[in-house]
Amino acid sequence: MVSGTISAFRRGPVLTTRLSYSRNFGSYKQPYAQVVHQLSTLVAAQWPFWSGMALTTTLSLDRGELLPDALGDI
C-alpha cells in the first residue's frame, strides 16, 4: 500500500507526506518462513521565500523486519 498527500497553506509551507506499508513473502524459490512487514514514512515541509527559491525540511522513518529501523532528517 502506498499513500501520499500534498497540502498548501495560504501563507505557510507546502507539506508533503508519503506512507508505504508492505507485507513481504520472499521470492518463489526462497520464500520467507514468516511474512515480513515494513513501514516507511516521509514528511516534508517547503517554505518559499525569495524569487522561486525554497527552504525544505524532511523527516523520514523506516520500521519493520525487512530493513533496519531508521530515522533521518535533512
Short mmCIF file of N, CA and C in Angstrom, two decimals:
data_model
loop_
_atom_site.label_atom_id
_atom_site.label_comp_id
_atom_site.label_asym_id
_atom_site.label_seq_id
_atom_site.Cartn_x
_atom_site.Cartn_y
_atom_site.Cartn_z
N MET A 1 0.84 -1.16 0.00
CA MET A 1 0.00 0.00 0.00
C MET A 1 0.89 1.24 0.00
N VAL A 2 0.60 2.15 -0.86
CA VAL A 2 1.32 3.42 -0.92
C VAL A 2 0.30 4.55 -0.89
N SER A 3 0.59 5.59 -0.11
CA SER A 3 -0.30 6.72 0.00
C SER A 3 0.53 7.99 0.13
N GLY A 4 -0.04 9.12 -0.26
CA GLY A 4 0.66 10.38 -0.12
C GLY A 4 -0.27 11.56 -0.31
N THR A 5 0.12 12.69 0.25
CA THR A 5 -0.65 13.92 0.09
C THR A 5 0.29 15.10 -0.07
N ILE A 6 -0.22 16.13 -0.70
CA ILE A 6 0.47 17.41 -0.79
C ILE A 6 -0.54 18.48 -0.39
N SER A 7 -0.20 19.30 0.58
CA SER A 7 -1.09 20.34 1.08
C SER A 7 -0.38 21.68 1.06
N ALA A 8 -1.07 22.71 0.62
CA ALA A 8 -0.50 24.06 0.60
C ALA A 8 -1.36 24.97 1.47
N PHE A 9 -0.70 25.80 2.24
CA PHE A 9 -1.38 26.77 3.08
C PHE A 9 -1.21 28.16 2.48
N ARG A 10 -2.12 29.06 2.78
CA ARG A 10 -2.11 30.38 2.19
C ARG A 10 -0.81 31.12 2.44
N ARG A 11 -0.32 31.16 3.66
CA ARG A 11 0.92 31.89 3.97
C ARG A 11 1.89 31.01 4.74
N GLY A 12 1.90 29.74 4.44
CA GLY A 12 2.78 28.84 5.16
C GLY A 12 3.45 27.85 4.21
N PRO A 13 3.92 26.77 4.76
CA PRO A 13 4.67 25.82 3.94
C PRO A 13 3.76 24.93 3.10
N VAL A 14 4.37 24.30 2.11
CA VAL A 14 3.74 23.23 1.36
C VAL A 14 4.17 21.94 2.05
N LEU A 15 3.21 21.14 2.51
CA LEU A 15 3.51 19.91 3.21
C LEU A 15 3.32 18.71 2.30
N THR A 16 4.25 17.79 2.32
CA THR A 16 4.17 16.55 1.55
C THR A 16 4.30 15.39 2.52
N THR A 17 3.41 14.42 2.41
CA THR A 17 3.51 13.21 3.21
C THR A 17 3.48 11.99 2.29
N ARG A 18 4.26 10.99 2.64
CA ARG A 18 4.26 9.73 1.89
C ARG A 18 4.30 8.60 2.90
N LEU A 19 3.54 7.57 2.63
CA LEU A 19 3.44 6.42 3.51
C LEU A 19 3.43 5.16 2.67
N SER A 20 4.24 4.19 3.07
CA SER A 20 4.29 2.91 2.37
C SER A 20 4.31 1.78 3.39
N TYR A 21 3.41 0.83 3.23
CA TYR A 21 3.37 -0.35 4.09
C TYR A 21 3.40 -1.57 3.19
N SER A 22 4.24 -2.53 3.54
CA SER A 22 4.32 -3.74 2.71
C SER A 22 4.37 -4.99 3.56
N ARG A 23 3.82 -6.05 3.01
CA ARG A 23 3.93 -7.39 3.57
C ARG A 23 4.76 -8.17 2.56
N ASN A 24 5.89 -8.71 2.99
CA ASN A 24 6.84 -9.34 2.09
C ASN A 24 6.89 -10.84 2.34
N PHE A 25 6.81 -11.60 1.25
CA PHE A 25 6.73 -13.06 1.33
C PHE A 25 7.98 -13.75 0.80
N GLY A 26 8.98 -12.99 0.39
CA GLY A 26 10.18 -13.58 -0.21
C GLY A 26 9.98 -13.78 -1.70
N SER A 27 10.72 -14.70 -2.26
CA SER A 27 10.57 -14.99 -3.69
C SER A 27 9.98 -16.39 -3.87
N TYR A 28 9.66 -16.72 -5.10
CA TYR A 28 9.08 -18.03 -5.38
C TYR A 28 10.03 -19.15 -4.96
N LYS A 29 11.33 -18.98 -5.26
CA LYS A 29 12.31 -20.02 -4.93
C LYS A 29 12.77 -19.96 -3.48
N GLN A 30 12.71 -18.78 -2.85
CA GLN A 30 13.16 -18.62 -1.47
C GLN A 30 12.12 -17.84 -0.65
N PRO A 31 11.01 -18.48 -0.33
CA PRO A 31 10.00 -17.77 0.48
C PRO A 31 10.49 -17.59 1.91
N TYR A 32 10.02 -16.50 2.56
CA TYR A 32 10.33 -16.27 3.96
C TYR A 32 9.53 -17.27 4.80
N ALA A 33 10.07 -17.67 5.96
CA ALA A 33 9.37 -18.59 6.86
C ALA A 33 8.09 -17.93 7.40
N GLN A 34 8.16 -16.61 7.65
CA GLN A 34 7.00 -15.84 8.11
C GLN A 34 6.91 -14.57 7.27
N VAL A 35 5.73 -14.00 7.21
CA VAL A 35 5.54 -12.74 6.50
C VAL A 35 6.37 -11.65 7.18
N VAL A 36 7.07 -10.83 6.39
CA VAL A 36 7.91 -9.75 6.90
C VAL A 36 7.22 -8.42 6.59
N HIS A 37 7.00 -7.61 7.60
CA HIS A 37 6.28 -6.33 7.46
C HIS A 37 7.28 -5.17 7.42
N GLN A 38 6.93 -4.12 6.68
CA GLN A 38 7.79 -2.93 6.60
C GLN A 38 6.91 -1.69 6.45
N LEU A 39 7.24 -0.63 7.22
CA LEU A 39 6.54 0.65 7.14
C LEU A 39 7.58 1.73 6.87
N SER A 40 7.34 2.55 5.86
CA SER A 40 8.22 3.68 5.54
C SER A 40 7.36 4.94 5.46
N THR A 41 7.82 6.02 6.10
CA THR A 41 7.08 7.29 6.07
C THR A 41 8.03 8.44 5.75
N LEU A 42 7.46 9.50 5.20
CA LEU A 42 8.22 10.70 4.91
C LEU A 42 7.29 11.90 5.07
N VAL A 43 7.78 12.93 5.75
CA VAL A 43 7.06 14.20 5.87
C VAL A 43 8.04 15.30 5.47
N ALA A 44 7.63 16.16 4.56
CA ALA A 44 8.48 17.27 4.11
C ALA A 44 7.67 18.57 4.17
N ALA A 45 8.35 19.64 4.55
CA ALA A 45 7.75 20.99 4.55
C ALA A 45 8.64 21.90 3.72
N GLN A 46 8.02 22.66 2.84
CA GLN A 46 8.77 23.54 1.94
C GLN A 46 8.22 24.96 2.06
N TRP A 47 9.12 25.90 2.44
CA TRP A 47 8.74 27.30 2.59
C TRP A 47 9.33 28.11 1.46
N PRO A 48 8.49 28.68 0.57
CA PRO A 48 9.02 29.58 -0.46
C PRO A 48 9.43 30.90 0.19
N PHE A 49 10.58 31.43 -0.22
CA PHE A 49 10.98 32.68 0.43
C PHE A 49 11.50 33.75 -0.48
N TRP A 50 12.02 33.45 -1.65
CA TRP A 50 12.53 34.54 -2.47
C TRP A 50 12.74 34.07 -3.90
N SER A 51 12.12 34.72 -4.85
CA SER A 51 12.36 34.54 -6.28
C SER A 51 12.46 33.07 -6.70
N GLY A 52 11.47 32.29 -6.34
CA GLY A 52 11.45 30.89 -6.75
C GLY A 52 12.30 29.96 -5.90
N MET A 53 12.98 30.48 -4.89
CA MET A 53 13.78 29.64 -4.01
C MET A 53 12.92 29.17 -2.84
N ALA A 54 13.29 28.02 -2.26
CA ALA A 54 12.53 27.50 -1.15
C ALA A 54 13.45 26.79 -0.17
N LEU A 55 13.05 26.79 1.08
CA LEU A 55 13.74 26.05 2.13
C LEU A 55 12.93 24.79 2.40
N THR A 56 13.57 23.64 2.37
CA THR A 56 12.87 22.36 2.55
C THR A 56 13.44 21.62 3.75
N THR A 57 12.55 21.08 4.59
CA THR A 57 12.92 20.24 5.72
C THR A 57 12.20 18.91 5.56
N THR A 58 12.92 17.81 5.78
CA THR A 58 12.36 16.48 5.58
C THR A 58 12.66 15.59 6.77
N LEU A 59 11.70 14.76 7.15
CA LEU A 59 11.87 13.77 8.20
C LEU A 59 11.33 12.44 7.69
N SER A 60 12.11 11.37 7.86
CA SER A 60 11.66 10.05 7.38
C SER A 60 11.88 9.00 8.46
N LEU A 61 11.10 7.93 8.37
CA LEU A 61 11.15 6.84 9.35
C LEU A 61 10.92 5.52 8.64
N ASP A 62 11.75 4.53 8.93
CA ASP A 62 11.56 3.16 8.46
C ASP A 62 11.46 2.27 9.69
N ARG A 63 10.44 1.40 9.72
CA ARG A 63 10.25 0.44 10.81
C ARG A 63 9.80 -0.88 10.23
N GLY A 64 10.31 -1.95 10.75
CA GLY A 64 9.85 -3.26 10.32
C GLY A 64 10.94 -4.30 10.40
N GLU A 65 10.68 -5.44 9.78
CA GLU A 65 11.62 -6.55 9.82
C GLU A 65 12.44 -6.69 8.54
N LEU A 66 12.06 -6.03 7.46
CA LEU A 66 12.76 -6.18 6.19
C LEU A 66 14.04 -5.34 6.15
N LEU A 67 13.95 -4.07 6.54
CA LEU A 67 15.09 -3.17 6.60
C LEU A 67 15.35 -2.79 8.05
N PRO A 68 16.56 -2.36 8.39
CA PRO A 68 16.81 -1.90 9.76
C PRO A 68 15.96 -0.66 10.08
N ASP A 69 15.53 -0.53 11.33
CA ASP A 69 14.79 0.66 11.75
C ASP A 69 15.70 1.88 11.59
N ALA A 70 15.15 2.96 11.04
CA ALA A 70 15.95 4.15 10.79
C ALA A 70 15.08 5.40 10.91
N LEU A 71 15.69 6.48 11.37
CA LEU A 71 15.07 7.80 11.44
C LEU A 71 16.06 8.77 10.82
N GLY A 72 15.58 9.61 9.91
CA GLY A 72 16.50 10.54 9.26
C GLY A 72 15.84 11.88 9.02
N ASP A 73 16.68 12.91 8.91
CA ASP A 73 16.18 14.24 8.58
C ASP A 73 17.18 14.94 7.69
N ILE A 74 16.68 15.89 6.95
CA ILE A 74 17.52 16.70 6.06
C ILE A 74 17.13 18.15 6.27
#
